[in-house]
Short mmCIF file of N, CA, C and O in Angstrom, two decimals:
data_model
loop_
_atom_site.label_atom_id
_atom_site.label_comp_id
_atom_site.label_asym_id
_atom_site.label_seq_id
_atom_site.Cartn_x
_atom_site.Cartn_y
_atom_site.Cartn_z
N MET D 1 40.21 72.11 153.52
CA MET D 1 40.62 71.16 152.48
C MET D 1 42.13 71.30 152.42
O MET D 1 42.68 72.42 152.36
N SER D 2 42.78 70.22 152.44
CA SER D 2 44.39 70.09 152.60
C SER D 2 44.92 70.25 150.97
O SER D 2 44.26 69.93 150.20
N TRP D 3 46.08 70.78 150.84
CA TRP D 3 46.69 70.95 149.71
C TRP D 3 46.97 69.65 149.11
O TRP D 3 46.97 69.39 147.93
N ILE D 4 47.49 68.69 149.97
CA ILE D 4 47.71 67.23 149.49
C ILE D 4 46.54 66.74 149.00
O ILE D 4 46.57 65.88 147.82
N THR D 5 45.18 66.89 149.46
CA THR D 5 44.03 66.35 148.69
C THR D 5 43.94 66.89 147.36
O THR D 5 43.60 66.26 146.36
N ILE D 6 44.01 68.19 147.28
CA ILE D 6 44.01 68.90 145.93
C ILE D 6 44.97 68.13 144.94
O ILE D 6 44.81 67.86 143.91
N LEU D 7 46.29 68.24 145.45
CA LEU D 7 47.36 67.57 144.65
C LEU D 7 47.15 66.21 144.11
O LEU D 7 47.45 65.89 143.02
N ARG D 8 46.49 65.42 145.00
CA ARG D 8 46.30 64.03 144.67
C ARG D 8 45.19 63.90 143.59
O ARG D 8 45.04 62.93 142.88
N LYS D 9 44.31 65.00 143.29
CA LYS D 9 43.19 65.03 142.32
C LYS D 9 43.61 65.84 141.29
O LYS D 9 42.74 65.99 140.49
N ARG D 10 44.87 66.23 141.29
CA ARG D 10 45.36 67.26 140.14
C ARG D 10 44.91 66.78 138.81
O ARG D 10 44.33 67.36 137.86
N GLU D 11 45.26 65.55 138.52
CA GLU D 11 44.97 65.01 137.07
C GLU D 11 43.45 64.89 136.94
O GLU D 11 43.11 65.07 135.70
N ASN D 12 42.73 64.57 137.85
CA ASN D 12 41.22 64.51 137.56
C ASN D 12 40.59 65.90 137.28
O ASN D 12 39.73 66.14 136.45
N PHE D 13 41.19 66.74 138.07
CA PHE D 13 40.87 68.30 137.73
C PHE D 13 41.19 68.78 136.45
O PHE D 13 40.66 69.37 135.75
N ARG D 14 42.50 68.38 135.97
CA ARG D 14 42.97 68.56 134.71
C ARG D 14 41.98 68.09 133.37
O ARG D 14 41.75 68.73 132.61
N LEU D 15 41.62 66.80 133.63
CA LEU D 15 40.71 66.14 132.76
C LEU D 15 39.46 66.95 132.82
O LEU D 15 38.74 67.36 131.79
N ALA D 16 38.88 67.13 133.96
CA ALA D 16 37.47 67.73 134.00
C ALA D 16 37.44 69.13 133.65
O ALA D 16 36.45 69.72 133.15
N PHE D 17 38.48 69.85 133.86
CA PHE D 17 38.51 71.40 133.54
C PHE D 17 39.37 71.61 132.28
O PHE D 17 40.04 72.65 132.10
N ASP D 18 39.22 70.54 131.14
CA ASP D 18 39.77 70.87 129.93
C ASP D 18 41.09 71.27 129.83
O ASP D 18 41.56 72.39 129.23
N GLY D 19 42.00 70.61 130.71
CA GLY D 19 43.46 70.89 130.62
C GLY D 19 43.77 72.30 131.26
O GLY D 19 44.73 72.92 131.05
N PHE D 20 42.74 72.86 132.07
CA PHE D 20 43.03 74.10 132.74
C PHE D 20 42.97 75.19 131.73
O PHE D 20 43.73 76.40 132.08
N ASP D 21 42.29 75.04 130.50
CA ASP D 21 42.27 76.18 129.53
C ASP D 21 41.29 77.11 129.95
O ASP D 21 40.17 77.02 129.85
N TYR D 22 41.75 78.23 130.62
CA TYR D 22 40.76 79.38 131.02
C TYR D 22 39.95 79.90 130.04
O TYR D 22 38.80 80.21 130.22
N LYS D 23 40.22 79.85 128.57
CA LYS D 23 39.24 80.30 127.64
C LYS D 23 38.13 79.42 127.44
O LYS D 23 37.02 79.79 127.34
N LYS D 24 38.37 78.06 127.69
CA LYS D 24 37.29 77.19 127.49
C LYS D 24 36.49 77.15 128.81
O LYS D 24 35.20 77.15 128.82
N ILE D 25 36.97 77.41 129.95
CA ILE D 25 36.48 77.46 131.34
C ILE D 25 35.54 78.59 131.32
O ILE D 25 34.47 78.56 131.85
N ALA D 26 35.99 79.79 130.88
CA ALA D 26 35.11 80.88 130.80
C ALA D 26 33.89 80.71 130.04
O ALA D 26 32.97 81.35 130.19
N LEU D 27 33.79 79.68 129.12
CA LEU D 27 32.63 79.41 128.33
C LEU D 27 31.75 78.35 128.97
O LEU D 27 30.68 78.12 128.29
N TYR D 28 31.99 77.87 130.03
CA TYR D 28 31.27 76.66 130.67
C TYR D 28 29.73 77.26 131.01
O TYR D 28 29.52 78.37 131.64
N ASN D 29 28.70 76.46 130.45
CA ASN D 29 27.34 76.74 130.59
C ASN D 29 26.93 75.97 131.82
O ASN D 29 27.60 75.10 132.60
N GLU D 30 25.59 76.04 132.10
CA GLU D 30 25.04 75.29 133.35
C GLU D 30 25.19 73.83 133.05
O GLU D 30 25.31 73.20 134.24
N GLU D 31 24.98 73.32 132.09
CA GLU D 31 25.23 71.86 131.73
C GLU D 31 26.50 71.26 132.18
O GLU D 31 26.73 70.48 132.75
N LYS D 32 27.43 72.06 131.92
CA LYS D 32 29.01 71.58 132.13
C LYS D 32 29.11 71.80 133.56
O LYS D 32 29.77 70.77 134.17
N ILE D 33 28.59 72.83 134.07
CA ILE D 33 28.80 72.91 135.52
C ILE D 33 28.15 71.72 136.39
O ILE D 33 28.50 71.24 137.44
N GLN D 34 26.94 71.43 135.85
CA GLN D 34 26.16 70.32 136.44
C GLN D 34 27.07 68.95 136.35
O GLN D 34 27.07 68.13 137.35
N ASN D 35 27.47 68.78 135.09
CA ASN D 35 28.45 67.61 134.90
C ASN D 35 29.53 67.62 136.06
O ASN D 35 29.88 66.74 136.33
N LEU D 36 30.07 68.65 136.11
CA LEU D 36 31.35 68.93 137.08
C LEU D 36 30.88 68.42 138.45
O LEU D 36 31.65 67.82 139.12
N LEU D 37 29.82 68.96 138.84
CA LEU D 37 29.07 68.65 140.16
C LEU D 37 28.87 67.18 140.26
O LEU D 37 28.74 66.71 141.45
N GLN D 38 28.83 66.25 139.25
CA GLN D 38 28.69 64.99 139.37
C GLN D 38 30.01 64.11 139.22
O GLN D 38 29.98 62.91 139.42
N ASP D 39 30.97 64.80 139.02
CA ASP D 39 32.26 64.10 138.72
C ASP D 39 33.01 63.69 140.13
O ASP D 39 33.59 64.57 140.84
N ALA D 40 32.89 62.61 140.58
CA ALA D 40 33.42 62.13 141.63
C ALA D 40 35.00 62.08 141.77
O ALA D 40 35.61 62.06 142.88
N GLY D 41 35.70 62.37 140.72
CA GLY D 41 37.19 62.56 140.61
C GLY D 41 37.53 63.78 141.24
O GLY D 41 38.83 64.03 141.26
N ILE D 42 36.69 64.78 141.21
CA ILE D 42 37.10 66.21 141.66
C ILE D 42 36.43 66.46 143.10
O ILE D 42 35.50 65.71 143.52
N ILE D 43 36.81 67.63 143.51
CA ILE D 43 36.03 68.12 144.79
C ILE D 43 34.79 68.93 144.21
O ILE D 43 35.04 69.84 143.33
N ARG D 44 33.68 68.33 144.71
CA ARG D 44 32.48 68.96 144.07
C ARG D 44 31.79 69.99 144.80
O ARG D 44 30.58 69.97 145.19
N ASN D 45 32.47 71.06 145.02
CA ASN D 45 32.09 72.29 145.69
C ASN D 45 31.49 73.20 144.69
O ASN D 45 32.15 73.83 144.05
N GLN D 46 30.01 73.42 144.77
CA GLN D 46 29.43 74.27 143.71
C GLN D 46 29.87 75.65 143.74
O GLN D 46 30.19 76.19 142.67
N LEU D 47 30.28 76.22 144.90
CA LEU D 47 30.77 77.58 144.89
C LEU D 47 32.06 77.63 144.29
O LEU D 47 32.37 78.71 143.48
N LYS D 48 33.03 76.73 144.39
CA LYS D 48 34.20 76.74 143.91
C LYS D 48 34.19 76.45 142.38
O LYS D 48 34.87 77.04 141.71
N ILE D 49 33.40 75.53 142.00
CA ILE D 49 33.37 75.28 140.46
C ILE D 49 32.69 76.45 139.72
O ILE D 49 33.30 76.96 138.68
N ARG D 50 31.81 77.12 140.36
CA ARG D 50 31.24 78.17 139.72
C ARG D 50 32.29 79.43 139.70
O ARG D 50 32.47 80.21 138.82
N ALA D 51 33.09 79.53 140.78
CA ALA D 51 34.03 80.50 140.96
C ALA D 51 35.14 80.32 139.92
O ALA D 51 35.82 81.23 139.26
N ALA D 52 35.50 78.96 139.57
CA ALA D 52 36.55 78.72 138.44
C ALA D 52 36.07 79.44 137.19
O ALA D 52 36.83 80.06 136.38
N VAL D 53 34.69 79.39 136.85
CA VAL D 53 34.29 79.91 135.64
C VAL D 53 34.20 81.39 135.86
O VAL D 53 34.72 82.30 134.78
N THR D 54 33.89 82.11 136.94
CA THR D 54 33.92 83.42 137.06
C THR D 54 35.29 84.08 137.10
O THR D 54 35.65 85.05 136.58
N ASN D 55 36.27 83.25 137.62
CA ASN D 55 37.47 83.74 137.72
C ASN D 55 38.33 83.72 136.23
O ASN D 55 39.18 84.59 135.95
N ALA D 56 37.86 82.81 135.50
CA ALA D 56 38.40 82.62 134.20
C ALA D 56 38.00 83.86 133.37
O ALA D 56 38.70 84.41 132.59
N ILE D 57 36.85 84.15 133.55
CA ILE D 57 36.25 85.57 132.85
C ILE D 57 36.90 86.69 133.22
O ILE D 57 37.29 87.51 132.54
N ALA D 58 37.09 86.75 134.65
CA ALA D 58 37.83 87.96 135.20
C ALA D 58 39.28 87.90 134.72
O ALA D 58 39.88 89.17 134.40
N PHE D 59 39.98 86.74 134.62
CA PHE D 59 41.34 86.70 134.03
C PHE D 59 41.47 87.30 132.71
O PHE D 59 42.31 88.06 132.50
N ILE D 60 40.44 86.88 131.75
CA ILE D 60 40.34 87.40 130.53
C ILE D 60 40.31 88.95 130.42
O ILE D 60 40.86 89.67 129.59
N GLU D 61 39.32 89.27 131.37
CA GLU D 61 39.20 90.83 131.52
C GLU D 61 40.47 91.62 131.76
O GLU D 61 40.82 92.67 131.33
N ILE D 62 41.15 91.06 132.80
CA ILE D 62 42.46 91.63 133.27
C ILE D 62 43.44 91.62 131.98
O ILE D 62 43.97 92.62 131.78
N GLN D 63 43.32 90.53 131.31
CA GLN D 63 44.35 90.25 130.05
C GLN D 63 43.99 91.47 128.98
O GLN D 63 44.84 92.16 128.38
N ASN D 64 42.66 91.58 128.79
CA ASN D 64 42.21 92.75 127.84
C ASN D 64 42.68 94.14 128.32
O ASN D 64 43.12 94.91 127.66
N GLU D 65 42.54 94.32 129.67
CA GLU D 65 42.73 95.82 130.18
C GLU D 65 44.35 95.97 130.22
O GLU D 65 44.75 97.11 129.78
N PHE D 66 45.14 95.04 130.52
CA PHE D 66 46.51 95.15 130.76
C PHE D 66 47.54 94.58 129.83
O PHE D 66 48.72 94.78 129.79
N GLY D 67 46.94 93.88 128.86
CA GLY D 67 47.70 93.10 127.93
C GLY D 67 48.09 91.69 128.34
O GLY D 67 48.30 90.92 127.52
N SER D 68 48.21 91.56 129.57
CA SER D 68 48.55 90.24 130.18
C SER D 68 48.33 90.19 131.69
O SER D 68 48.20 91.20 132.24
N PHE D 69 48.05 89.05 132.06
CA PHE D 69 47.93 88.88 133.45
C PHE D 69 49.03 89.15 134.51
O PHE D 69 49.13 89.70 135.39
N SER D 70 50.26 88.76 133.75
CA SER D 70 51.48 89.10 134.30
C SER D 70 51.81 90.63 134.43
O SER D 70 52.38 91.01 135.50
N THR D 71 51.62 91.39 133.47
CA THR D 71 51.57 92.94 133.61
C THR D 71 50.90 93.40 134.72
O THR D 71 51.33 94.08 135.49
N TYR D 72 49.70 93.02 134.74
CA TYR D 72 48.82 93.33 135.86
C TYR D 72 49.36 93.04 137.36
O TYR D 72 49.52 93.90 138.18
N ILE D 73 49.63 91.68 137.54
CA ILE D 73 50.02 91.36 138.87
C ILE D 73 51.66 91.98 139.12
O ILE D 73 51.58 92.26 140.31
N TRP D 74 52.48 91.90 138.36
CA TRP D 74 53.69 92.47 138.73
C TRP D 74 53.68 94.13 138.83
O TRP D 74 54.55 94.67 139.41
N LYS D 75 52.55 94.79 138.59
CA LYS D 75 52.50 96.15 138.82
C LYS D 75 52.31 96.34 140.31
O LYS D 75 52.91 97.37 140.82
N PHE D 76 51.89 95.40 140.91
CA PHE D 76 51.89 95.52 142.50
C PHE D 76 53.27 95.43 143.01
O PHE D 76 53.46 95.77 144.18
N MET D 77 54.09 94.95 142.35
CA MET D 77 55.66 94.58 142.70
C MET D 77 56.59 95.52 142.24
O MET D 77 57.72 95.50 142.47
N ASN D 78 56.26 96.75 141.45
CA ASN D 78 57.06 97.61 140.78
C ASN D 78 58.00 96.76 140.00
O ASN D 78 59.13 97.14 139.96
N GLN D 79 57.46 95.64 139.30
CA GLN D 79 58.34 94.76 138.44
C GLN D 79 59.48 93.98 139.08
O GLN D 79 60.47 93.62 138.50
N LYS D 80 59.55 94.00 140.54
CA LYS D 80 60.88 93.70 141.11
C LYS D 80 60.22 92.59 142.30
O LYS D 80 59.47 93.06 143.15
N PRO D 81 60.98 91.47 142.39
CA PRO D 81 60.56 90.49 143.36
C PRO D 81 61.02 91.06 144.85
O PRO D 81 61.93 91.83 144.96
N ILE D 82 60.33 90.65 145.90
CA ILE D 82 60.70 90.75 147.22
C ILE D 82 61.51 89.64 147.69
O ILE D 82 61.03 88.48 147.66
N ASP D 83 62.78 90.01 148.46
CA ASP D 83 63.43 89.01 148.94
C ASP D 83 63.59 89.07 150.40
O ASP D 83 63.89 90.24 150.99
N ASN D 84 62.77 88.18 151.12
CA ASN D 84 62.56 88.62 152.57
C ASN D 84 63.51 87.95 153.54
O ASN D 84 63.71 88.51 154.57
N HIS D 85 64.62 87.24 153.12
CA HIS D 85 65.60 86.63 153.78
C HIS D 85 65.17 86.05 155.14
O HIS D 85 65.86 86.27 156.40
N PRO D 86 64.09 85.27 155.25
CA PRO D 86 63.75 84.60 156.62
C PRO D 86 64.88 83.52 157.08
O PRO D 86 65.51 83.01 156.20
N LYS D 87 65.08 83.74 158.40
CA LYS D 87 66.05 82.73 158.93
C LYS D 87 65.58 81.32 159.14
O LYS D 87 66.44 80.34 159.09
N ASN D 88 64.36 81.20 159.39
CA ASN D 88 63.67 79.96 159.75
C ASN D 88 62.15 80.21 159.34
O ASN D 88 61.73 81.16 158.87
N LEU D 89 61.33 78.94 159.15
CA LEU D 89 60.06 78.80 158.67
C LEU D 89 59.17 79.53 159.45
O LEU D 89 58.14 80.16 159.06
N ALA D 90 59.38 79.66 160.90
CA ALA D 90 58.74 80.62 161.76
C ALA D 90 58.53 82.12 161.28
O ALA D 90 57.52 82.84 161.64
N GLU D 91 59.65 82.51 160.59
CA GLU D 91 59.61 83.83 160.01
C GLU D 91 59.11 84.02 158.69
O GLU D 91 58.89 84.99 158.07
N VAL D 92 58.45 82.88 158.04
CA VAL D 92 57.79 83.07 156.76
C VAL D 92 56.52 83.52 157.08
O VAL D 92 55.51 82.65 157.65
N PRO D 93 55.94 84.51 156.45
CA PRO D 93 54.46 84.95 156.71
C PRO D 93 53.47 84.09 155.95
O PRO D 93 53.98 83.56 154.83
N ALA D 94 52.36 84.03 156.33
CA ALA D 94 51.13 83.47 155.41
C ALA D 94 50.55 84.59 154.40
O ALA D 94 49.89 84.10 153.46
N THR D 95 50.76 85.82 155.00
CA THR D 95 50.06 86.96 154.21
C THR D 95 51.16 88.14 154.31
O THR D 95 52.18 88.16 155.02
N SER D 96 50.74 89.07 153.48
CA SER D 96 51.62 90.41 153.60
C SER D 96 50.68 91.67 153.29
O SER D 96 49.56 91.42 152.85
N ILE D 97 51.03 92.76 153.47
CA ILE D 97 50.39 94.04 153.27
C ILE D 97 50.08 94.00 151.63
O ILE D 97 48.96 94.29 151.20
N LEU D 98 51.11 93.68 150.92
CA LEU D 98 50.90 93.54 149.48
C LEU D 98 49.94 92.45 148.86
O LEU D 98 49.11 92.58 148.16
N SER D 99 49.98 91.14 149.63
CA SER D 99 49.07 90.14 149.32
C SER D 99 47.58 90.79 149.66
O SER D 99 46.48 90.34 149.07
N ASP D 100 47.43 91.41 150.78
CA ASP D 100 46.04 92.05 151.25
C ASP D 100 45.68 92.83 150.06
O ASP D 100 44.53 92.69 149.61
N LYS D 101 46.58 93.78 149.54
CA LYS D 101 46.20 94.64 148.51
C LYS D 101 45.77 94.02 147.29
O LYS D 101 44.76 94.44 146.61
N LEU D 102 46.44 93.11 146.84
CA LEU D 102 46.40 92.38 145.61
C LEU D 102 45.06 91.59 145.75
O LEU D 102 44.17 91.43 144.79
N SER D 103 44.75 90.86 146.78
CA SER D 103 43.47 90.19 147.00
C SER D 103 42.41 91.05 147.09
O SER D 103 41.44 90.66 146.37
N LYS D 104 42.48 92.17 147.63
CA LYS D 104 41.30 93.10 147.57
C LYS D 104 41.13 93.59 146.20
O LYS D 104 39.99 93.74 145.74
N ASP D 105 42.10 93.96 145.29
CA ASP D 105 41.94 94.34 144.02
C ASP D 105 41.24 93.21 143.16
O ASP D 105 40.45 93.37 142.15
N LEU D 106 41.89 92.00 143.47
CA LEU D 106 41.22 90.84 142.59
C LEU D 106 39.76 90.72 142.96
O LEU D 106 39.00 90.46 141.95
N LYS D 107 39.43 90.69 144.28
CA LYS D 107 37.98 90.61 144.54
C LYS D 107 37.11 91.76 143.92
O LYS D 107 35.98 91.58 143.43
N ARG D 108 37.66 92.94 143.80
CA ARG D 108 37.04 94.24 143.29
C ARG D 108 36.75 93.84 141.84
O ARG D 108 35.80 94.34 141.31
N ARG D 109 37.59 93.21 141.20
CA ARG D 109 37.53 92.61 139.63
C ARG D 109 36.59 91.51 139.47
O ARG D 109 36.55 91.13 138.40
N GLY D 110 36.08 90.95 140.56
CA GLY D 110 35.12 89.81 140.40
C GLY D 110 35.66 88.54 140.72
O GLY D 110 34.95 87.48 140.75
N PHE D 111 37.13 88.34 141.06
CA PHE D 111 37.49 87.12 141.42
C PHE D 111 36.92 86.57 142.78
O PHE D 111 36.68 87.31 143.69
N LYS D 112 36.82 85.23 142.75
CA LYS D 112 36.26 84.54 144.09
C LYS D 112 37.46 83.60 144.58
O LYS D 112 38.37 83.05 144.02
N PHE D 113 37.35 83.46 145.95
CA PHE D 113 38.32 82.61 146.52
C PHE D 113 39.80 82.93 146.42
O PHE D 113 40.64 82.30 146.07
N VAL D 114 39.91 84.39 146.64
CA VAL D 114 41.39 84.84 146.30
C VAL D 114 41.83 85.65 147.79
O VAL D 114 42.12 86.73 147.46
N GLY D 115 41.58 85.02 148.81
CA GLY D 115 42.00 85.67 149.97
C GLY D 115 43.45 85.98 150.01
O GLY D 115 44.34 85.38 149.15
N SER D 116 43.94 86.61 150.99
CA SER D 116 45.32 87.10 151.01
C SER D 116 46.16 85.91 151.24
O SER D 116 47.46 85.94 150.54
N THR D 117 45.82 84.82 151.91
CA THR D 117 46.68 83.73 152.04
C THR D 117 47.06 83.12 150.68
O THR D 117 48.03 82.62 150.35
N VAL D 118 45.86 82.86 149.90
CA VAL D 118 46.06 82.29 148.76
C VAL D 118 46.92 83.06 147.82
O VAL D 118 47.76 82.53 146.84
N VAL D 119 46.71 84.45 147.80
CA VAL D 119 47.36 85.36 146.93
C VAL D 119 48.96 85.21 147.46
O VAL D 119 49.79 85.26 146.37
N TYR D 120 49.27 85.25 148.54
CA TYR D 120 50.49 85.19 149.15
C TYR D 120 51.23 83.85 148.70
O TYR D 120 52.43 83.88 148.19
N ALA D 121 50.59 82.81 148.60
CA ALA D 121 51.00 81.49 148.14
C ALA D 121 51.27 81.48 146.57
O ALA D 121 52.45 81.15 146.13
N HIS D 122 50.43 82.24 146.04
CA HIS D 122 50.71 82.48 144.45
C HIS D 122 51.95 83.42 144.30
O HIS D 122 52.74 83.07 143.36
N MET D 123 52.16 84.21 145.12
CA MET D 123 53.29 85.25 144.99
C MET D 123 54.56 84.48 145.28
O MET D 123 55.55 84.69 144.51
N GLN D 124 54.53 83.64 146.18
CA GLN D 124 55.67 82.75 146.46
C GLN D 124 55.95 81.69 145.29
O GLN D 124 57.13 81.66 144.77
N ALA D 125 54.98 81.19 144.79
CA ALA D 125 55.18 80.05 143.76
C ALA D 125 55.51 80.81 142.49
O ALA D 125 56.26 80.16 141.84
N ALA D 126 55.11 81.87 142.27
CA ALA D 126 55.38 82.72 141.00
C ALA D 126 56.78 83.46 141.00
O ALA D 126 57.36 84.01 140.03
N GLY D 127 57.51 83.34 142.13
CA GLY D 127 58.73 84.16 142.25
C GLY D 127 58.69 85.60 142.54
O GLY D 127 59.61 86.18 142.59
N MET D 128 57.54 85.95 142.91
CA MET D 128 57.30 87.37 143.18
C MET D 128 57.97 87.60 144.59
O MET D 128 58.12 88.84 144.92
N VAL D 129 57.77 86.68 145.45
CA VAL D 129 58.34 86.72 146.93
C VAL D 129 59.27 85.47 147.19
O VAL D 129 58.94 84.35 146.86
N ASN D 130 60.51 85.80 147.48
CA ASN D 130 61.35 84.89 147.95
C ASN D 130 61.47 84.69 149.55
O ASN D 130 62.01 85.45 150.21
N ASP D 131 60.83 83.53 149.87
CA ASP D 131 60.66 83.32 151.31
C ASP D 131 61.52 82.02 151.77
O ASP D 131 61.34 81.46 152.73
N HIS D 132 62.53 81.59 150.90
CA HIS D 132 63.25 80.28 151.05
C HIS D 132 64.28 80.73 152.31
O HIS D 132 65.02 81.93 152.28
N VAL D 133 64.23 79.97 153.31
CA VAL D 133 65.10 80.26 154.49
C VAL D 133 66.60 80.03 154.19
O VAL D 133 66.96 79.53 153.16
N ALA D 134 67.39 80.55 155.10
CA ALA D 134 68.81 80.90 154.79
C ALA D 134 69.53 79.50 154.46
O ALA D 134 70.31 79.46 153.55
N ASP D 135 69.09 78.40 154.90
CA ASP D 135 69.91 77.26 154.71
C ASP D 135 69.17 76.25 153.56
O ASP D 135 69.54 75.14 153.32
N CYS D 136 68.35 76.78 152.97
CA CYS D 136 67.64 76.13 151.85
C CYS D 136 68.46 76.21 150.58
O CYS D 136 68.94 77.32 150.24
N TRP D 137 68.65 74.99 149.86
CA TRP D 137 69.35 74.97 148.63
C TRP D 137 68.89 75.82 147.66
O TRP D 137 69.66 76.23 146.72
N LYS D 138 67.63 76.24 147.55
CA LYS D 138 67.01 76.92 146.51
C LYS D 138 67.07 78.54 146.74
O LYS D 138 67.08 79.26 145.91
N ARG D 139 67.62 78.97 147.97
CA ARG D 139 67.69 80.18 148.35
C ARG D 139 68.35 81.10 147.27
O ARG D 139 67.78 82.22 147.08
N ASP D 140 69.55 80.88 147.01
CA ASP D 140 70.32 81.69 146.08
C ASP D 140 70.32 81.28 144.66
O ASP D 140 70.96 81.92 143.85
N HIS D 141 69.28 80.44 144.22
CA HIS D 141 69.19 79.89 142.86
C HIS D 141 67.83 80.40 142.14
O HIS D 141 67.45 79.66 141.22
N LEU D 142 67.30 81.42 142.49
CA LEU D 142 66.04 81.91 141.96
C LEU D 142 66.30 82.85 140.89
O LEU D 142 67.18 83.60 140.91
#
């Protein structure tokens, strides 16, 4: 599944998944899951829909244990972003030792579909890892 396919269906997902409210998603029952599986506006992968519920529950459990998901995830970074200084896109990795470690811990806590590549992409998007290449306008503006 390509990212562009997901992005094109983003608003359908937002509507189907209650504005991405994890507290609501954690309470989804079998009837709601079956309704989602019939929604042609989203990708109707049963394992991924069920994983969204499982992940919402695990997310809440992490919040309860650490005070926030941010506190939990940044502990892997020692509260400091990593600046990789890649010269070109070929030097930008898809995973790292750290994303492997975080992925493994998320899976241990019950999360689904959180492989190292997905986790590394999250780390980049959240500003935990700066992989902007040297000539990128965003490089020094983070």
